[in-house]
């Protein structure tokens, strides 16, 4: 098996596991239907991108417009991504989680997701609009050649460490008295309130922690595929993660991981193999990583503007 | 300020389009308790039905009627085949939202191989231009406005003066009491899905006609504006949805004139968020849904 394909799959699995753990914390354990989860992932990805990229005035980057550009070394973009996710969760949570009934919360978050995408797509000077950011530096790419197999294994290792840390945090939260409180709130909010728990405060906390975790997943993804654009985070992406958490068993961290391996990774890779069997020899499914990652953006990304499933790699071909 | 006068004209058209969509959406919610997030996709499907007829050389107005019929049948089947069985099983409101979201994704992805994701537009002459002072409208836009007014009056008459309308209001207020009083609520709900589906289909065609082009991805935008108008006016209230449509239609076009056309939907959303922050109790008030307002 091609190294690229295998490591590519492992990194995506790691990113999906982290995102599913965040969603499980919010939706599975606490009952917050966060239809905007992908926006937090996107915030983390954009934050990591502008933290690690040089300013847009520098010669190699002048074809795109973006704010910031701080050229910071490796761990900071990832931490910044997590912070961005958490920071975004505060205003959104304050608007959505305080008074609205649960079905309105879900709709408000869904609308947030669609509108955030519209705004970023149209505000070209902020994060380069629809074309998105490209040439995002990879973690430690000055130390190890990012095109080598060693780097692929190294990135898988980094992702695995992130998954382990997130897993430990999530497990601590779920298996603690605090986790029991969250489950009590999910199952019977009125009763939990009667016992002196403050549901708004609990929801806000979980929303922020989940936002930070989702932001981290975005930072990892942006550092791996080296490009990030609005078409990467259309709202159907959130629905895939919901499917993963529901299939795996909501409220159970192990279930979230299983779901992440089954739905976004398993189903999509199986269907990819089906397509490959049909078009044997023509498609580049074994080449794994994006052919567009070293070019600017645009054309290859425009080929699948609206599909439910995340386009794993921008292979620059129309859907089969 | 001629640009604002012109924007006012566009505002009249878009409020007409939004009103048709929002009244259908809000009646579905008010009477059947169903937040149907697939509404935008049904609109797009109907727009494509009209498009295929239009391509075959049929006038867009006949295409619109076909779109309305398609929307009615489609919505009716959607309820009978998908939503009603879930509701019978006692799925929560939230569960129903997820189901309708799943349906909207399915419709979009089924449409994708049939019509492809490219934008298309109707081949219809815009008609000659009519001026009222600074307000400039094409004949097509006039027809849309007149149509919307006629539909609103029709809905008003239906709810106020017919037995069916009375039965609908009773079903909205208290379904089990309505059933005990001898109202065939099942048939009433079927009629609601047919009527609101027809509104949805017509709204899809006029929305597509009013925008330069449309694609499968337009469904999200259609849904959001209808949703914003419906929620603004008080969910489940047809008259509220009409008021919401007027506000959102005017506001979006005036901001487009003053600022940038790309932010139309953002303005609709900002209004929605403001309502949710400032008047959430208005959102929570499900009681009295569809009661005759004032």
XYZ file of C-alpha atoms in Angstrom:
614
model
C 0.000 0.000 0.000
C 1.207 3.425 -0.906
C 2.582 5.312 2.095
C 0.862 8.521 1.144
C -2.524 6.885 0.979
C -2.115 5.084 4.286
C -0.798 8.076 6.204
C -3.334 10.336 4.542
C -6.100 8.057 5.766
C -4.657 7.948 9.282
C -4.412 11.731 9.550
C -7.976 12.171 8.313
C -9.121 9.511 10.754
C -7.389 11.405 13.561
C -8.977 14.700 12.567
C -12.414 13.099 12.317
C -11.971 11.373 15.666
C -11.106 14.672 17.340
C -14.082 16.423 15.723
C -16.390 13.544 16.712
C -15.156 13.684 20.303
C -15.996 17.396 20.366
C -19.431 16.742 18.905
C -19.999 13.865 21.295
C -19.221 16.118 24.227
C -21.754 18.671 23.005
C -24.452 16.586 21.358
C -23.977 13.154 22.874
C -23.290 14.030 26.492
C -24.855 17.453 26.952
C -27.642 17.484 24.379
C -26.563 20.617 22.491
C -27.416 20.092 18.843
C -24.454 21.949 17.420
C -25.226 22.102 13.710
C -22.396 24.629 13.393
C -19.563 22.382 14.564
C -17.765 22.668 11.257
C -17.595 26.444 11.701
C -15.481 25.950 14.806
C -13.244 23.569 12.916
C -12.983 26.203 10.180
C -12.145 28.916 12.711
C -9.331 26.766 14.053
C -8.064 26.057 10.561
C -8.070 29.710 9.536
C -6.452 30.761 12.809
C -3.709 28.149 12.422
C -3.217 29.234 8.817
C -2.782 32.945 9.473
C -0.610 32.239 12.522
C 1.800 30.054 10.569
C 1.805 31.908 7.242
C 4.002 34.928 6.531
C 2.206 38.253 5.891
C 0.293 38.409 2.626
C 2.664 41.140 1.437
C 5.561 38.658 1.236
C 6.427 37.709 -2.377
C 5.325 34.042 -2.440
C 2.009 34.837 -0.794
C 1.015 38.037 -2.565
C -1.554 36.242 -4.763
C -3.882 35.951 -1.782
C -5.276 38.469 0.651
C -5.617 37.744 4.339
C -5.299 39.397 7.710
C -2.426 38.615 10.050
C 0.371 36.403 8.833
C 2.589 35.972 11.860
C 4.972 33.263 10.682
C 4.951 31.530 14.076
C 6.616 28.142 14.724
C 4.825 24.837 15.120
C 2.982 24.363 18.375
C 1.565 27.896 18.384
C -0.726 27.554 15.316
C -2.329 24.435 16.763
C -2.866 26.060 20.153
C -4.077 29.197 18.401
C -6.560 27.107 16.424
C -7.965 25.647 19.619
C -8.157 29.106 21.176
C -9.931 30.489 18.116
C -12.543 27.728 18.333
C -13.089 28.517 22.002
C -13.221 32.265 21.384
C -15.798 31.861 18.645
C -17.918 29.673 20.907
C -18.418 32.489 23.421
C -20.459 34.965 21.309
C -22.293 32.191 19.451
C -23.126 30.459 22.703
C -24.304 33.668 24.320
C -26.756 34.278 21.491
C -27.967 30.743 20.969
C -27.798 28.843 24.242
C -29.401 31.157 26.731
C -33.105 31.336 25.998
C -33.972 29.383 22.897
C -35.856 26.106 22.848
C -33.747 23.186 21.677
C -35.169 22.978 18.142
C -34.642 26.711 17.685
C -31.100 26.313 18.963
C -30.477 23.725 16.276
C -31.906 25.971 13.565
C -30.050 29.050 14.798
C -26.777 27.105 14.708
C -27.527 25.735 11.251
C -28.241 29.252 10.016
C -25.026 30.440 11.682
C -23.142 27.797 9.758
C -24.593 28.811 6.392
C -24.164 32.529 6.988
C -20.607 32.261 8.316
C -19.724 30.489 5.087
C -21.444 33.198 3.008
C -19.654 35.977 4.838
C -16.195 34.406 4.536
C -16.816 33.575 0.877
C -17.719 37.173 0.062
C -15.291 39.040 2.303
C -12.268 38.607 0.053
C -9.855 40.806 1.983
C -10.426 38.972 5.251
C -9.453 35.372 4.456
C -9.140 35.428 0.673
C -12.838 34.760 0.022
C -14.008 31.798 -2.020
C -10.544 30.819 -3.230
C -9.384 30.360 0.335
C -5.882 30.175 1.728
C -3.129 28.124 0.136
C 0.504 27.326 0.848
C -0.153 27.023 4.569
C 3.166 25.940 6.117
C 3.206 22.443 7.583
C 4.333 21.883 11.164
C 8.157 21.714 11.420
C 8.530 21.623 7.645
C 11.882 23.348 7.925
C 13.271 20.488 10.042
C 11.920 17.580 8.007
C 11.247 17.596 4.276
C 7.436 17.552 4.057
C 7.551 15.454 0.885
C 9.410 12.576 2.515
C 7.829 9.434 3.921
C 9.423 10.276 7.266
C 7.383 13.437 7.398
C 4.171 11.526 6.713
C 4.905 9.183 9.636
C 5.875 12.164 11.747
C 2.580 13.895 11.015
C 0.641 10.740 11.842
C 2.516 10.670 15.151
C 1.659 14.294 15.892
C -2.001 13.659 15.083
C -1.971 10.584 17.318
C -0.612 12.641 20.205
C -3.377 15.220 19.662
C -6.002 12.461 19.572
C -4.619 11.007 22.816
C -4.676 14.367 24.589
C -8.205 15.148 23.420
C -9.347 11.647 24.349
C -7.948 12.065 27.856
C -9.672 15.420 28.306
C -12.963 14.103 26.966
C -12.748 10.969 29.116
C -12.014 13.047 32.210
C -15.048 15.220 31.545
C -17.422 12.376 30.746
C -16.387 10.076 33.612
C -16.546 12.662 36.348
C -19.318 14.044 38.559
C -19.335 16.926 36.099
C -20.080 14.492 33.294
C -22.947 13.040 35.308
C -24.314 16.563 35.735
C -24.122 17.082 31.989
C -25.959 13.843 31.311
C -28.582 14.784 33.894
C -29.085 18.078 32.104
C -29.374 16.303 28.757
C -31.931 13.828 30.029
C -34.036 16.136 32.157
C -33.084 19.765 32.180
C -35.858 20.828 34.532
C -34.894 18.256 37.150
C -31.233 19.222 36.930
C -32.203 22.854 37.406
C -34.314 21.931 40.416
C -31.246 20.284 41.965
C -29.356 23.554 41.724
C -27.495 23.083 38.466
C -27.257 26.033 36.121
C -27.955 24.637 32.637
C -26.910 27.785 30.770
C -23.523 27.810 32.491
C -23.020 24.098 31.898
C -23.956 24.412 28.231
C -21.696 27.416 27.743
C -18.744 25.557 29.260
C -19.275 22.500 27.106
C -19.807 24.675 24.058
C -16.485 26.429 24.630
C -14.545 23.224 25.379
C -16.088 21.545 22.334
C -15.298 24.617 20.252
C -11.655 24.450 21.320
C -11.414 20.745 20.429
C -13.069 21.324 17.057
C -10.700 24.243 16.477
C -7.730 21.967 17.138
C -9.031 19.452 14.595
C -9.249 22.259 12.042
C -5.716 23.410 12.814
C -4.381 19.884 12.224
C -6.304 19.558 8.966
C -5.165 22.947 7.643
C -1.559 22.135 8.493
C -1.868 18.830 6.692
C -3.632 19.705 3.447
C -1.939 23.145 3.390
C -5.050 24.793 1.972
C -8.325 25.917 3.454
C -11.348 27.399 1.690
C -15.077 27.918 2.328
C -15.909 24.869 0.211
C -14.165 22.716 2.841
C -16.665 23.588 5.525
C -20.137 23.653 4.038
C -22.790 22.687 6.568
C -23.267 19.107 5.275
C -19.833 18.324 6.749
C -21.367 18.739 10.199
C -24.097 16.291 9.276
C -21.506 13.623 8.455
C -20.059 14.044 11.935
C -23.555 13.821 13.411
C -24.093 10.605 11.511
C -20.794 9.323 12.898
C -21.695 10.130 16.499
C -25.209 8.692 16.151
C -23.970 5.517 14.450
C -21.225 5.069 17.041
C -23.616 5.645 19.922
C -24.231 9.116 21.262
C -22.831 9.902 24.667
C -20.055 7.323 24.440
C -16.522 8.468 23.612
C -15.487 5.053 22.297
C -18.622 5.111 20.193
C -17.612 8.498 18.800
C -14.256 7.074 17.748
C -15.863 4.010 16.208
C -18.340 6.221 14.400
C -15.545 8.443 13.116
C -13.763 5.387 11.765
C -16.946 3.937 10.264
C -18.765 6.877 8.703
C -16.431 9.614 7.436
C -13.446 7.336 6.946
C -14.899 3.885 6.314
C -17.891 4.683 4.115
C -16.090 7.240 2.037
C -13.000 5.159 1.496
C -15.072 2.129 0.575
C -17.008 4.152 -1.974
C -13.726 5.559 -3.233
C -12.498 2.012 -3.814
C -15.716 1.217 -5.659
C -15.148 4.181 -7.935
C -11.541 3.162 -8.379
C -12.515 -0.372 -9.339
C -14.790 1.025 -12.002
C -12.266 3.490 -13.323
C -9.234 1.314 -12.719
C -6.011 2.959 -13.692
C -7.541 6.305 -14.512
C -8.038 7.945 -11.174
C -5.351 8.922 -8.784
C -6.845 7.343 -5.692
C -3.559 5.876 -4.594
C -1.733 9.145 -4.820
C -3.619 10.227 -1.758
C -2.701 13.772 -1.044
C -3.973 16.715 -2.934
C -2.507 17.459 -6.254
C -3.619 21.021 -5.727
C -1.711 21.527 -2.538
C 1.330 22.980 -4.194
C -0.600 25.092 -6.629
C -2.866 27.968 -5.820
C -6.501 27.064 -5.330
C -9.608 27.551 -7.355
C -10.060 25.270 -10.300
C -9.712 21.883 -8.685
C -11.792 22.951 -5.749
C -14.592 24.247 -7.880
C -15.273 20.807 -9.266
C -17.408 19.626 -6.374
C -19.151 22.663 -5.011
C -21.998 20.868 -3.330
C -21.738 17.322 -2.196
C -22.613 15.882 1.125
C -19.296 14.208 1.512
C -16.043 15.933 2.168
C -13.853 15.816 -0.829
C -10.900 14.075 0.682
C -8.471 15.229 -1.921
C -8.801 17.785 -4.592
C -7.872 15.569 -7.433
C -8.964 18.045 -10.008
C -11.494 15.793 -11.632
C -15.249 15.912 -11.839
C -17.237 13.473 -9.716
C -17.246 10.087 -11.380
C -31.894 59.290 -4.347
C -32.841 57.256 -7.365
C -30.804 54.221 -6.332
C -32.931 53.861 -3.231
C -36.114 54.329 -5.211
C -34.966 51.594 -7.540
C -34.027 49.469 -4.537
C -37.506 50.039 -3.146
C -38.907 48.623 -6.364
C -36.704 45.551 -6.052
C -37.727 45.360 -2.423
C -41.378 45.146 -3.469
C -40.535 42.216 -5.718
C -38.422 40.341 -3.219
C -40.919 40.850 -0.425
C -43.521 39.281 -2.716
C -41.276 36.295 -3.357
C -40.385 35.919 0.315
C -44.018 36.284 1.397
C -45.147 33.374 -0.780
C -42.341 31.174 0.566
C -42.619 32.268 4.188
C -46.386 31.869 4.449
C -46.128 28.298 3.190
C -43.294 27.526 5.560
C -44.961 29.025 8.588
C -48.287 27.278 7.916
C -46.509 23.940 7.775
C -44.943 24.716 11.103
C -48.042 26.194 12.714
C -50.466 23.436 11.781
C -48.355 20.303 11.551
C -45.668 21.220 14.112
C -43.021 20.410 11.573
C -39.985 22.635 11.018
C -39.450 21.465 7.475
C -35.843 22.265 6.620
C -36.300 20.511 3.279
C -38.505 23.428 2.212
C -35.708 25.163 0.309
C -34.869 21.995 -1.589
C -38.509 21.447 -2.535
C -38.493 25.023 -3.840
C -35.428 24.288 -5.947
C -36.896 21.017 -7.246
C -40.047 22.854 -8.323
C -37.928 25.539 -9.964
C -36.206 22.792 -11.943
C -39.559 21.293 -12.990
C -40.512 24.688 -14.383
C -37.065 24.942 -15.946
C -37.404 21.673 -17.821
C -40.786 22.778 -19.191
C -39.357 26.196 -20.018
C -36.544 24.527 -21.933
C -39.143 22.656 -23.952
C -40.589 25.994 -25.013
C -43.436 26.304 -22.547
C -44.114 29.744 -21.054
C -42.660 30.217 -17.604
C -46.080 31.046 -16.174
C -47.404 27.654 -17.173
C -44.158 26.227 -15.839
C -44.907 27.984 -12.584
C -48.278 26.289 -12.320
C -46.581 22.969 -12.997
C -43.993 23.818 -10.357
C -46.783 24.562 -7.903
C -48.483 21.253 -8.616
C -45.173 19.425 -8.314
C -44.410 21.171 -5.002
C -47.852 20.230 -3.672
C -47.568 16.570 -4.609
C -43.952 16.340 -3.479
C -44.655 17.929 -0.080
C -47.742 15.772 0.395
C -45.757 12.614 -0.322
C -42.879 13.802 1.844
C -45.235 14.108 4.770
C -47.100 10.868 4.113
C -44.013 8.751 3.442
C -41.432 10.260 5.785
C -42.590 12.810 8.328
C -45.936 11.378 9.425
C -44.533 7.921 10.301
C -41.816 9.540 12.416
C -44.345 11.784 14.149
C -46.585 8.797 14.861
C -43.633 7.150 16.586
C -43.348 10.198 18.830
C -40.045 11.559 17.546
C -39.130 14.777 19.371
C -39.207 18.197 17.705
C -35.461 18.088 17.524
C -35.515 14.631 15.975
C -37.920 15.901 13.327
C -35.567 18.793 12.556
C -32.759 16.302 11.978
C -35.026 14.133 9.816
C -36.017 17.098 7.649
C -32.394 18.167 7.346
C -31.506 14.665 6.194
C -34.337 14.828 3.656
C -33.052 18.147 2.335
C -29.594 16.649 1.827
C -31.086 13.619 0.109
C -33.142 15.758 -2.268
C -30.108 17.892 -3.100
C -27.924 14.883 -3.766
C -30.587 13.116 -5.812
C -30.980 16.289 -7.884
C -27.236 16.528 -8.381
C -26.838 13.749 -10.967
C -30.077 14.770 -12.695
C -29.519 18.489 -13.204
C -25.805 18.879 -12.302
C -24.549 21.649 -10.092
C -24.285 24.352 -12.747
C -26.401 27.466 -12.462
C -29.237 27.753 -14.961
C -31.701 30.486 -15.732
C -35.104 30.654 -17.391
C -35.324 31.696 -20.993
C -38.040 34.277 -20.556
C -38.224 37.763 -21.933
C -38.312 40.171 -19.007
C -41.090 42.133 -20.691
C -41.349 45.850 -21.202
C -40.559 48.317 -18.463
C -43.121 50.120 -16.357
C -42.198 53.270 -14.412
C -43.809 54.742 -11.331
C -41.701 57.819 -10.610
C -38.269 56.456 -9.734
C -39.484 52.895 -9.309
C -38.781 50.862 -12.412
C -40.264 47.395 -12.772
C -40.471 44.902 -15.579
C -43.772 43.317 -16.513
C -42.582 40.014 -15.031
C -41.863 41.698 -11.733
C -45.308 43.297 -11.777
C -46.848 39.894 -12.363
C -44.902 38.485 -9.387
C -46.151 41.290 -7.126
C -49.765 40.907 -8.250
C -49.508 37.142 -7.867
C -48.165 37.453 -4.326
C -50.920 39.863 -3.328
C -53.523 37.545 -4.827
C -52.080 34.531 -3.000
C -51.969 36.400 0.312
C -55.581 37.502 -0.079
C -56.436 33.938 -1.013
C -54.758 32.536 2.102
C -56.501 35.122 4.223
C -59.868 34.205 2.735
C -59.126 30.504 3.129
C -58.275 30.805 6.801
C -60.978 33.282 7.646
C -64.041 32.422 5.605
C -63.978 28.738 4.699
C -64.797 25.625 6.671
C -61.414 24.193 5.735
C -59.656 27.266 7.085
C -61.581 27.044 10.322
C -60.697 23.374 10.594
C -57.038 24.232 9.986
C -57.061 26.820 12.752
C -58.741 24.382 15.086
C -56.190 21.696 14.258
C -53.356 24.135 14.862
C -54.761 25.208 18.209
C -55.433 21.755 19.607
C -55.284 18.677 17.394
C -56.849 16.176 19.778
C -59.701 18.488 20.737
C -60.276 19.190 17.048
C -60.439 15.461 16.370
C -62.882 14.970 19.225
C -65.095 17.667 17.752
C -65.390 15.643 14.582
C -62.836 17.448 12.454
C -61.048 14.967 10.205
C -57.593 16.208 11.240
C -55.770 13.715 9.059
C -57.500 15.063 5.963
C -56.953 18.643 7.150
C -53.242 17.998 7.541
C -53.072 16.417 4.095
C -54.746 19.534 2.706
C -52.256 21.734 4.572
C -49.324 19.903 2.988
C -50.918 20.203 -0.444
C -51.621 23.928 -0.059
C -48.307 24.850 1.537
C -46.515 22.608 -0.945
C -48.168 24.505 -3.795
C -47.074 27.800 -2.228
C -43.582 26.350 -1.863
C -43.477 25.276 -5.504
C -44.742 28.615 -6.809
C -42.316 30.423 -4.501
C -39.463 28.332 -5.877
C -40.285 29.275 -9.455
C -40.745 32.991 -8.768
C -37.606 33.072 -6.615
C -35.655 31.457 -9.442
C -37.225 33.861 -11.919
C -36.398 36.835 -9.725
C -32.761 35.906 -9.283
C -30.625 35.893 -12.412
C -29.851 32.216 -12.148
C -30.315 29.376 -9.735
C -28.657 26.102 -8.829
C -29.144 23.293 -6.348
C -27.112 25.270 -3.857
C -29.707 28.076 -3.956
C -31.930 26.002 -1.683
C -30.063 27.084 1.431
C -30.561 30.759 0.648
C -34.238 30.252 -0.189
C -34.760 28.410 3.076
C -32.977 30.993 5.200
C -34.923 33.955 3.902
C -38.230 32.128 4.326
C -37.173 30.984 7.769
C -36.068 34.459 8.786
C -39.345 36.022 7.646
C -41.389 33.313 9.356
C -39.500 33.556 12.637
C -39.472 37.344 12.547
C -43.245 37.430 12.327
C -43.724 34.780 14.977
C -43.389 31.157 13.978
C -46.624 29.597 12.857
C -48.390 32.901 12.150
C -49.227 33.447 8.459
C -49.946 37.135 8.971
C -46.700 37.476 10.907
C -44.860 35.832 8.038
C -46.343 38.391 5.653
C -45.102 41.241 7.857
C -41.731 39.527 8.223
C -41.505 39.193 4.440
C -42.181 42.907 3.991
C -39.473 43.856 6.499
C -36.860 41.405 5.226
C -37.607 42.066 1.556
C -37.210 45.817 1.951
C -34.244 45.643 4.305
C -32.239 43.255 2.135
C -32.744 45.286 -1.045
C -32.014 48.598 0.658
C -28.790 47.226 2.158
C -27.895 45.813 -1.234
C -28.255 49.317 -2.643
C -26.388 50.973 0.205
C -23.725 48.335 0.715
C -23.154 45.196 -1.298
C -25.468 42.663 -2.908
C -23.492 39.728 -1.507
C -24.627 40.514 1.997
C -28.385 40.222 1.378
C -28.654 36.913 3.185
C -26.378 38.128 5.937
C -28.786 40.977 6.631
C -31.685 38.540 6.716
C -29.706 36.534 9.224
C -28.759 39.550 11.316
C -32.450 40.398 11.635
C -33.132 36.803 12.641
C -30.422 36.879 15.320
C -31.680 40.189 16.661
C -35.162 38.730 17.020
C -33.790 35.669 18.744
C -31.832 37.818 21.191
C -34.438 40.479 21.830
C -37.753 38.666 21.485
C -37.188 34.970 22.058
C -40.490 34.819 23.898
C -42.085 35.662 20.565
C -40.404 32.586 19.161
C -41.451 30.375 22.003
C -45.098 31.353 21.737
C -46.465 28.349 19.923
C -49.912 28.806 21.383
C -52.356 30.702 19.260
C -50.469 29.683 16.185
C -52.680 30.456 13.238
C -55.289 32.156 15.355
C -56.702 35.020 13.318
C -54.361 37.901 13.967
C -56.073 41.208 14.601
